[in-house]
Amino acid sequence: MSGTHQATYLGMPAFPAAADASTRNTQLRANLRHATHTIRAKRATAVAELDDWSPLRAAGAAIKDRTLRHLDHYLEQLESAVTAAGGHVHWAADADEANRIVTELVQATGEREVVKVKSMATQEIGLNGALATAGITAYETDLAELIVQLGDDLPSHILVPAIHRNRGEIRDIFAEKMAEWGRPAPEGLTDAPADLAEAARLHLREKFLNAKVGISGANFMVAETGTLVVVESEGNGRMCLTLPETLISVVGIEKVVPTFQDLEVFLQLLPRSSTAERMNPYTSTWTGTTDADGPRTFHLVLLDNGRTDTLADTVGRQALRCIRCSACLNVCPVYERAGGHAYGSAYPGPIGAILTPQLRGIQSELDASLPYASSLCGACYEVCPVAIDIPEVLVHLRERVVEGGPVSIRGTRTVIKPAKGHAAERAAMRAARWALDHPRVLRTGQRLASRTRRFHPRRLPGPGRAWSDTRELPKVPEESFRDWWQRTRGESGTEGRKTT
Amino acid sequence: MRVALFITCVNDTLYPHTGQAVVTLLERLGVEVGFPEGQSCCGQPQFNTGYRHETEPLVRRYAAAFRDYDYVVAPSGSCAAMVRDNYPRIGAKAAAEGRGQELADAAAEAVPKTYELTEFLTDVLKVTDVGAYYPHTVTYHPTCHGLRMLGLGDRPRSLLAAVQGLNLVELPGADECCGFGGTFAVKNAAVSAAMGADKARNITATGAEAVCTVDNSCQMHIGGTLARQGSTVRPVHIAEILASTEGNVW
């Protein structure tokens, strides 16, 4: 078994460079195109079945907004309810603290192996790597996460982490790597989906039956009852949540909802948006512990890791409404071409492009490039079941990148400087604004362009090359509209006349 | 009814033909069109790249330039959406930064009278048959800002469907972005080019002679990609089709 099998996002290139490489990968492009278009069409059908989708979506957004406005209250209520039900609540300010808490909790059990339900929060903090450093092996039990783990790979999609792999690749990974991690793949494994599923089932069953510690995330936490909810499709989650003696759940603080009845809204919005199913196959809920059934010990680790800072931003906070359905990834034309790895984060796609730079800040070149990983086409906003205006937040974060400004860093209000590397662009934008705010200057420029039109190059130098490498340039006309109007409509040019 | 043409900087500089078509079309429909010279760019390139403060003088300029008009008509879904969606945001943020209500007032003045061309035709003039003649097979690409920010819906298609001689063919994957996205086309050139290539391939597959949109900025990207691929499909702005008549096909 490879020691530190947790691959890392650290040191990844900025989005444009990573995407430049991935868009050239024709196999990846084909895999992604097929998968996203299939689920996109199914989602549209599933959503169209409900004639109250629009009010449901508004209700989802409203519940989340209200909860976020009073997050302190609901988290304290949750803590009390979980504790009253026999659970233990831990607060983690950042990834390091969360990893330390979980590692110590596992070490206290004396176990060296844990089984995991697929969890975005533990992916975000790099828990598997932290556990590996402490000599603890974490087994991913979600089929796609298993593929990613065996392949020493990174997830590239929120819902379908191995979306970038096809059946043939998965067969090869199973055949080569399963033995290192436990039960080997059967001899002569084919790439038929049923065979691959059976190989995973046999491999995982051993893990479930031997595990003493389970680690999960949660899709929702109910403040009034202290109930946690996991929504999954394979049943692996339910095995991890019920068979081990100790259950540790690592959950972002924004996942709380006030009441059990609020689930009524989200359990309609989530499955239709994510897997295009009317109802989710396995919805598991648990509240603390009982003597007769399930884990005897339950720990809830509440993760901040930049969420309070995100909450402090009145425009950007809407990203915290996200219920991780991944509809925005499936509809995004940029994600479809670039793939999930290019985003360099556990959260790829449009939601990642606004969530990651808020959770991690924009200090790194990669994080500063993420708000630009969008053509602002708005398809993500249109499909979002909790109506996150992703384009609005993207532009808001672009402003933070180029102009700096007030932000909250670990709870402290501060003013950050613009990110590096935008000086030339800023100068160009200022010059353009000056010209555009002086129409005579604009007209002089247009006339100059018209007069020199015969000498314009077919290929542009500098940043413009990115345009002319793949597209013809438009020809500058002999006369601008302004000049045409003045020539044909009189001297003042301020009023038109009827030509009848 | 005092109507002004907001030509937009892209059309003004690179596609004056489109502006001439708008003037011809509106005048044919009995509208007196004004062109205030104080107009400039809507500020979208700056705003969408993150330079909100660079946009503010252009918001003021827009409001001032069109102050005397009841309606402002732009042959661009993207620029109309910039005014309608983002000017109020720019105004609200300036107020929140303690710089007064001036920009919010400018936005409040500009927003209700700003119309994209096809909206103006169907919603204000209440016409769908503009008396146009265009004997070509055309496919229609709904540009993202027209489609999603303005919610143009079937307006452009209904106008095209009423054009004599025009054969409208559906575009596969019509609602997918062409990949232009303003500065996105340069900042993320590889992804932009990949999106453009897919769009161009879908357009060519329709067998249409021309691809029509309500935005010349998207057309610049789509047309440039088609031309580089050696395709003969022509990009045509919807105004140019609607301005065409039996005696004068644009």
PDB file of N, CA and C in Angstrom, chain A residues 179-226:
ATOM      1  N   ALA A 179      -5.614  -5.085  -4.881  1.00  0.00           N
ATOM      2  CA  ALA A 179      -4.880  -6.000  -4.005  1.00  0.00           C
ATOM      3  C   ALA A 179      -4.041  -5.256  -2.970  1.00  0.00           C
ATOM      4  N   GLU A 180      -3.528  -4.083  -3.342  1.00  0.00           N
ATOM      5  CA  GLU A 180      -2.709  -3.309  -2.397  1.00  0.00           C
ATOM      6  C   GLU A 180      -3.522  -2.836  -1.202  1.00  0.00           C
ATOM      7  N   TRP A 181      -4.849  -2.693  -1.395  1.00  0.00           N
ATOM      8  CA  TRP A 181      -5.711  -2.090  -0.395  1.00  0.00           C
ATOM      9  C   TRP A 181      -6.583  -3.109   0.328  1.00  0.00           C
ATOM     10  N   GLY A 182      -6.582  -4.360  -0.110  1.00  0.00           N
ATOM     11  CA  GLY A 182      -7.457  -5.340   0.529  1.00  0.00           C
ATOM     12  C   GLY A 182      -7.737  -6.465  -0.448  1.00  0.00           C
ATOM     13  N   ARG A 183      -9.008  -6.837  -0.534  1.00  0.00           N
ATOM     14  CA  ARG A 183      -9.375  -7.932  -1.419  1.00  0.00           C
ATOM     15  C   ARG A 183      -9.089  -7.570  -2.871  1.00  0.00           C
ATOM     16  N   PRO A 184      -8.343  -8.424  -3.576  1.00  0.00           N
ATOM     17  CA  PRO A 184      -7.997  -8.118  -4.970  1.00  0.00           C
ATOM     18  C   PRO A 184      -9.215  -8.209  -5.883  1.00  0.00           C
ATOM     19  N   ALA A 185      -9.072  -7.608  -7.067  1.00  0.00           N
ATOM     20  CA  ALA A 185     -10.132  -7.726  -8.062  1.00  0.00           C
ATOM     21  C   ALA A 185     -10.193  -9.160  -8.558  1.00  0.00           C
ATOM     22  N   PRO A 186     -11.385  -9.661  -8.934  1.00  0.00           N
ATOM     23  CA  PRO A 186     -11.492 -11.027  -9.463  1.00  0.00           C
ATOM     24  C   PRO A 186     -10.645 -11.186 -10.728  1.00  0.00           C
ATOM     25  N   GLU A 187     -10.191 -12.431 -10.949  1.00  0.00           N
ATOM     26  CA  GLU A 187      -9.440 -12.728 -12.184  1.00  0.00           C
ATOM     27  C   GLU A 187     -10.305 -12.421 -13.398  1.00  0.00           C
ATOM     28  N   GLY A 188      -9.687 -11.904 -14.426  1.00  0.00           N
ATOM     29  CA  GLY A 188     -10.388 -11.697 -15.695  1.00  0.00           C
ATOM     30  C   GLY A 188     -11.497 -10.664 -15.620  1.00  0.00           C
ATOM     31  N   LEU A 189     -11.308  -9.656 -14.752  1.00  0.00           N
ATOM     32  CA  LEU A 189     -12.309  -8.596 -14.603  1.00  0.00           C
ATOM     33  C   LEU A 189     -12.536  -7.879 -15.941  1.00  0.00           C
ATOM     34  N   THR A 190     -13.812  -7.741 -16.308  1.00  0.00           N
ATOM     35  CA  THR A 190     -14.128  -7.017 -17.549  1.00  0.00           C
ATOM     36  C   THR A 190     -14.517  -5.575 -17.214  1.00  0.00           C
ATOM     37  N   ASP A 191     -14.788  -4.799 -18.253  1.00  0.00           N
ATOM     38  CA  ASP A 191     -15.215  -3.416 -17.986  1.00  0.00           C
ATOM     39  C   ASP A 191     -16.735  -3.266 -18.022  1.00  0.00           C
ATOM     40  N   ALA A 192     -17.454  -4.390 -17.900  1.00  0.00           N
ATOM     41  CA  ALA A 192     -18.919  -4.297 -17.821  1.00  0.00           C
ATOM     42  C   ALA A 192     -19.297  -3.669 -16.479  1.00  0.00           C
ATOM     43  N   PRO A 193     -20.228  -2.701 -16.471  1.00  0.00           N
ATOM     44  CA  PRO A 193     -20.584  -2.019 -15.219  1.00  0.00           C
ATOM     45  C   PRO A 193     -20.951  -2.980 -14.092  1.00  0.00           C
ATOM     46  N   ALA A 194     -21.695  -4.049 -14.390  1.00  0.00           N
ATOM     47  CA  ALA A 194     -22.098  -4.988 -13.333  1.00  0.00           C
ATOM     48  C   ALA A 194     -20.880  -5.690 -12.734  1.00  0.00           C
ATOM     49  N   ASP A 195     -19.906  -6.045 -13.580  1.00  0.00           N
ATOM     50  CA  ASP A 195     -18.688  -6.690 -13.079  1.00  0.00           C
ATOM     51  C   ASP A 195     -17.877  -5.745 -12.202  1.00  0.00           C
ATOM     52  N   LEU A 196     -17.783  -4.506 -12.655  1.00  0.00           N
ATOM     53  CA  LEU A 196     -17.016  -3.522 -11.884  1.00  0.00           C
ATOM     54  C   LEU A 196     -17.690  -3.269 -10.539  1.00  0.00           C
ATOM     55  N   ALA A 197     -19.020  -3.179 -10.557  1.00  0.00           N
ATOM     56  CA  ALA A 197     -19.753  -2.945  -9.306  1.00  0.00           C
ATOM     57  C   ALA A 197     -19.582  -4.129  -8.357  1.00  0.00           C
ATOM     58  N   GLU A 198     -19.597  -5.348  -8.895  1.00  0.00           N
ATOM     59  CA  GLU A 198     -19.452  -6.536  -8.059  1.00  0.00           C
ATOM     60  C   GLU A 198     -18.052  -6.607  -7.439  1.00  0.00           C
ATOM     61  N   ALA A 199     -17.058  -6.247  -8.236  1.00  0.00           N
ATOM     62  CA  ALA A 199     -15.687  -6.236  -7.700  1.00  0.00           C
ATOM     63  C   ALA A 199     -15.578  -5.247  -6.541  1.00  0.00           C
ATOM     64  N   ALA A 200     -16.191  -4.056  -6.729  1.00  0.00           N
ATOM     65  CA  ALA A 200     -16.148  -3.052  -5.664  1.00  0.00           C
ATOM     66  C   ALA A 200     -16.921  -3.526  -4.443  1.00  0.00           C
ATOM     67  N   ARG A 201     -18.049  -4.174  -4.689  1.00  0.00           N
ATOM     68  CA  ARG A 201     -18.884  -4.657  -3.572  1.00  0.00           C
ATOM     69  C   ARG A 201     -18.118  -5.650  -2.705  1.00  0.00           C
ATOM     70  N   LEU A 202     -17.464  -6.608  -3.336  1.00  0.00           N
ATOM     71  CA  LEU A 202     -16.716  -7.615  -2.585  1.00  0.00           C
ATOM     72  C   LEU A 202     -15.545  -6.991  -1.834  1.00  0.00           C
ATOM     73  N   HIS A 203     -14.861  -6.085  -2.517  1.00  0.00           N
ATOM     74  CA  HIS A 203     -13.712  -5.411  -1.916  1.00  0.00           C
ATOM     75  C   HIS A 203     -14.141  -4.615  -0.686  1.00  0.00           C
ATOM     76  N   LEU A 204     -15.262  -3.873  -0.830  1.00  0.00           N
ATOM     77  CA  LEU A 204     -15.705  -2.984   0.240  1.00  0.00           C
ATOM     78  C   LEU A 204     -16.342  -3.731   1.407  1.00  0.00           C
ATOM     79  N   ARG A 205     -16.999  -4.848   1.107  1.00  0.00           N
ATOM     80  CA  ARG A 205     -17.711  -5.560   2.166  1.00  0.00           C
ATOM     81  C   ARG A 205     -16.762  -5.946   3.309  1.00  0.00           C
ATOM     82  N   GLU A 206     -15.573  -6.316   2.938  1.00  0.00           N
ATOM     83  CA  GLU A 206     -14.587  -6.650   3.973  1.00  0.00           C
ATOM     84  C   GLU A 206     -14.291  -5.445   4.863  1.00  0.00           C
ATOM     85  N   LYS A 207     -14.221  -4.307   4.228  1.00  0.00           N
ATOM     86  CA  LYS A 207     -13.922  -3.087   4.992  1.00  0.00           C
ATOM     87  C   LYS A 207     -15.058  -2.777   5.974  1.00  0.00           C
ATOM     88  N   PHE A 208     -16.293  -2.821   5.448  1.00  0.00           N
ATOM     89  CA  PHE A 208     -17.437  -2.489   6.307  1.00  0.00           C
ATOM     90  C   PHE A 208     -17.497  -3.408   7.529  1.00  0.00           C
ATOM     91  N   LEU A 209     -17.275  -4.702   7.301  1.00  0.00           N
ATOM     92  CA  LEU A 209     -17.478  -5.667   8.380  1.00  0.00           C
ATOM     93  C   LEU A 209     -16.362  -5.621   9.421  1.00  0.00           C
ATOM     94  N   ASN A 210     -15.197  -5.084   9.038  1.00  0.00           N
ATOM     95  CA  ASN A 210     -14.080  -5.046   9.990  1.00  0.00           C
ATOM     96  C   ASN A 210     -13.926  -3.697  10.689  1.00  0.00           C
ATOM     97  N   ALA A 211     -14.570  -2.674  10.136  1.00  0.00           N
ATOM     98  CA  ALA A 211     -14.274  -1.323  10.634  1.00  0.00           C
ATOM     99  C   ALA A 211     -14.869  -1.081  12.015  1.00  0.00           C
ATOM    100  N   LYS A 212     -14.078  -0.450  12.861  1.00  0.00           N
ATOM    101  CA  LYS A 212     -14.559  -0.060  14.195  1.00  0.00           C
ATOM    102  C   LYS A 212     -14.859   1.444  14.246  1.00  0.00           C
ATOM    103  N   VAL A 213     -14.305   2.176  13.268  1.00  0.00           N
ATOM    104  CA  VAL A 213     -14.498   3.632  13.237  1.00  0.00           C
ATOM    105  C   VAL A 213     -14.984   4.042  11.849  1.00  0.00           C
ATOM    106  N   GLY A 214     -16.039   4.846  11.829  1.00  0.00           N
ATOM    107  CA  GLY A 214     -16.535   5.397  10.572  1.00  0.00           C
ATOM    108  C   GLY A 214     -16.391   6.913  10.575  1.00  0.00           C
ATOM    109  N   ILE A 215     -16.102   7.470   9.394  1.00  0.00           N
ATOM    110  CA  ILE A 215     -16.019   8.936   9.287  1.00  0.00           C
ATOM    111  C   ILE A 215     -16.954   9.376   8.170  1.00  0.00           C
ATOM    112  N   SER A 216     -17.752  10.389   8.476  1.00  0.00           N
ATOM    113  CA  SER A 216     -18.698  10.887   7.471  1.00  0.00           C
ATOM    114  C   SER A 216     -18.685  12.398   7.429  1.00  0.00           C
ATOM    115  N   GLY A 217     -19.373  12.914   6.448  1.00  0.00           N
ATOM    116  CA  GLY A 217     -19.778  14.310   6.465  1.00  0.00           C
ATOM    117  C   GLY A 217     -21.264  14.322   6.744  1.00  0.00           C
ATOM    118  N   ALA A 218     -21.941  15.381   6.328  1.00  0.00           N
ATOM    119  CA  ALA A 218     -23.407  15.396   6.388  1.00  0.00           C
ATOM    120  C   ALA A 218     -23.915  16.414   5.386  1.00  0.00           C
ATOM    121  N   ASN A 219     -25.063  16.087   4.807  1.00  0.00           N
ATOM    122  CA  ASN A 219     -25.682  17.047   3.893  1.00  0.00           C
ATOM    123  C   ASN A 219     -26.441  18.127   4.651  1.00  0.00           C
ATOM    124  N   PHE A 220     -27.018  17.720   5.780  1.00  0.00           N
ATOM    125  CA  PHE A 220     -27.775  18.666   6.599  1.00  0.00           C
ATOM    126  C   PHE A 220     -27.614  18.309   8.072  1.00  0.00           C
ATOM    127  N   MET A 221     -27.763  19.339   8.912  1.00  0.00           N
ATOM    128  CA  MET A 221     -27.824  19.119  10.361  1.00  0.00           C
ATOM    129  C   MET A 221     -29.047  19.889  10.844  1.00  0.00           C
ATOM    130  N   VAL A 222     -29.867  19.247  11.635  1.00  0.00           N
ATOM    131  CA  VAL A 222     -31.102  19.883  12.087  1.00  0.00           C
ATOM    132  C   VAL A 222     -30.889  20.438  13.493  1.00  0.00           C
ATOM    133  N   ALA A 223     -31.011  21.758  13.628  1.00  0.00           N
ATOM    134  CA  ALA A 223     -30.702  22.405  14.906  1.00  0.00           C
ATOM    135  C   ALA A 223     -31.650  21.959  16.018  1.00  0.00           C
ATOM    136  N   GLU A 224     -32.935  21.857  15.700  1.00  0.00           N
ATOM    137  CA  GLU A 224     -33.901  21.614  16.783  1.00  0.00           C
ATOM    138  C   GLU A 224     -33.786  20.214  17.374  1.00  0.00           C
ATOM    139  N   THR A 225     -33.332  19.244  16.578  1.00  0.00           N
ATOM    140  CA  THR A 225     -33.293  17.863  17.067  1.00  0.00           C
ATOM    141  C   THR A 225     -31.873  17.309  17.238  1.00  0.00           C
ATOM    142  N   GLY A 226     -30.881  18.013  16.632  1.00  0.00           N
ATOM    143  CA  GLY A 226     -29.517  17.482  16.660  1.00  0.00           C
ATOM    144  C   GLY A 226     -29.325  16.325  15.696  1.00  0.00           C
TER     145      GLY A 226
END
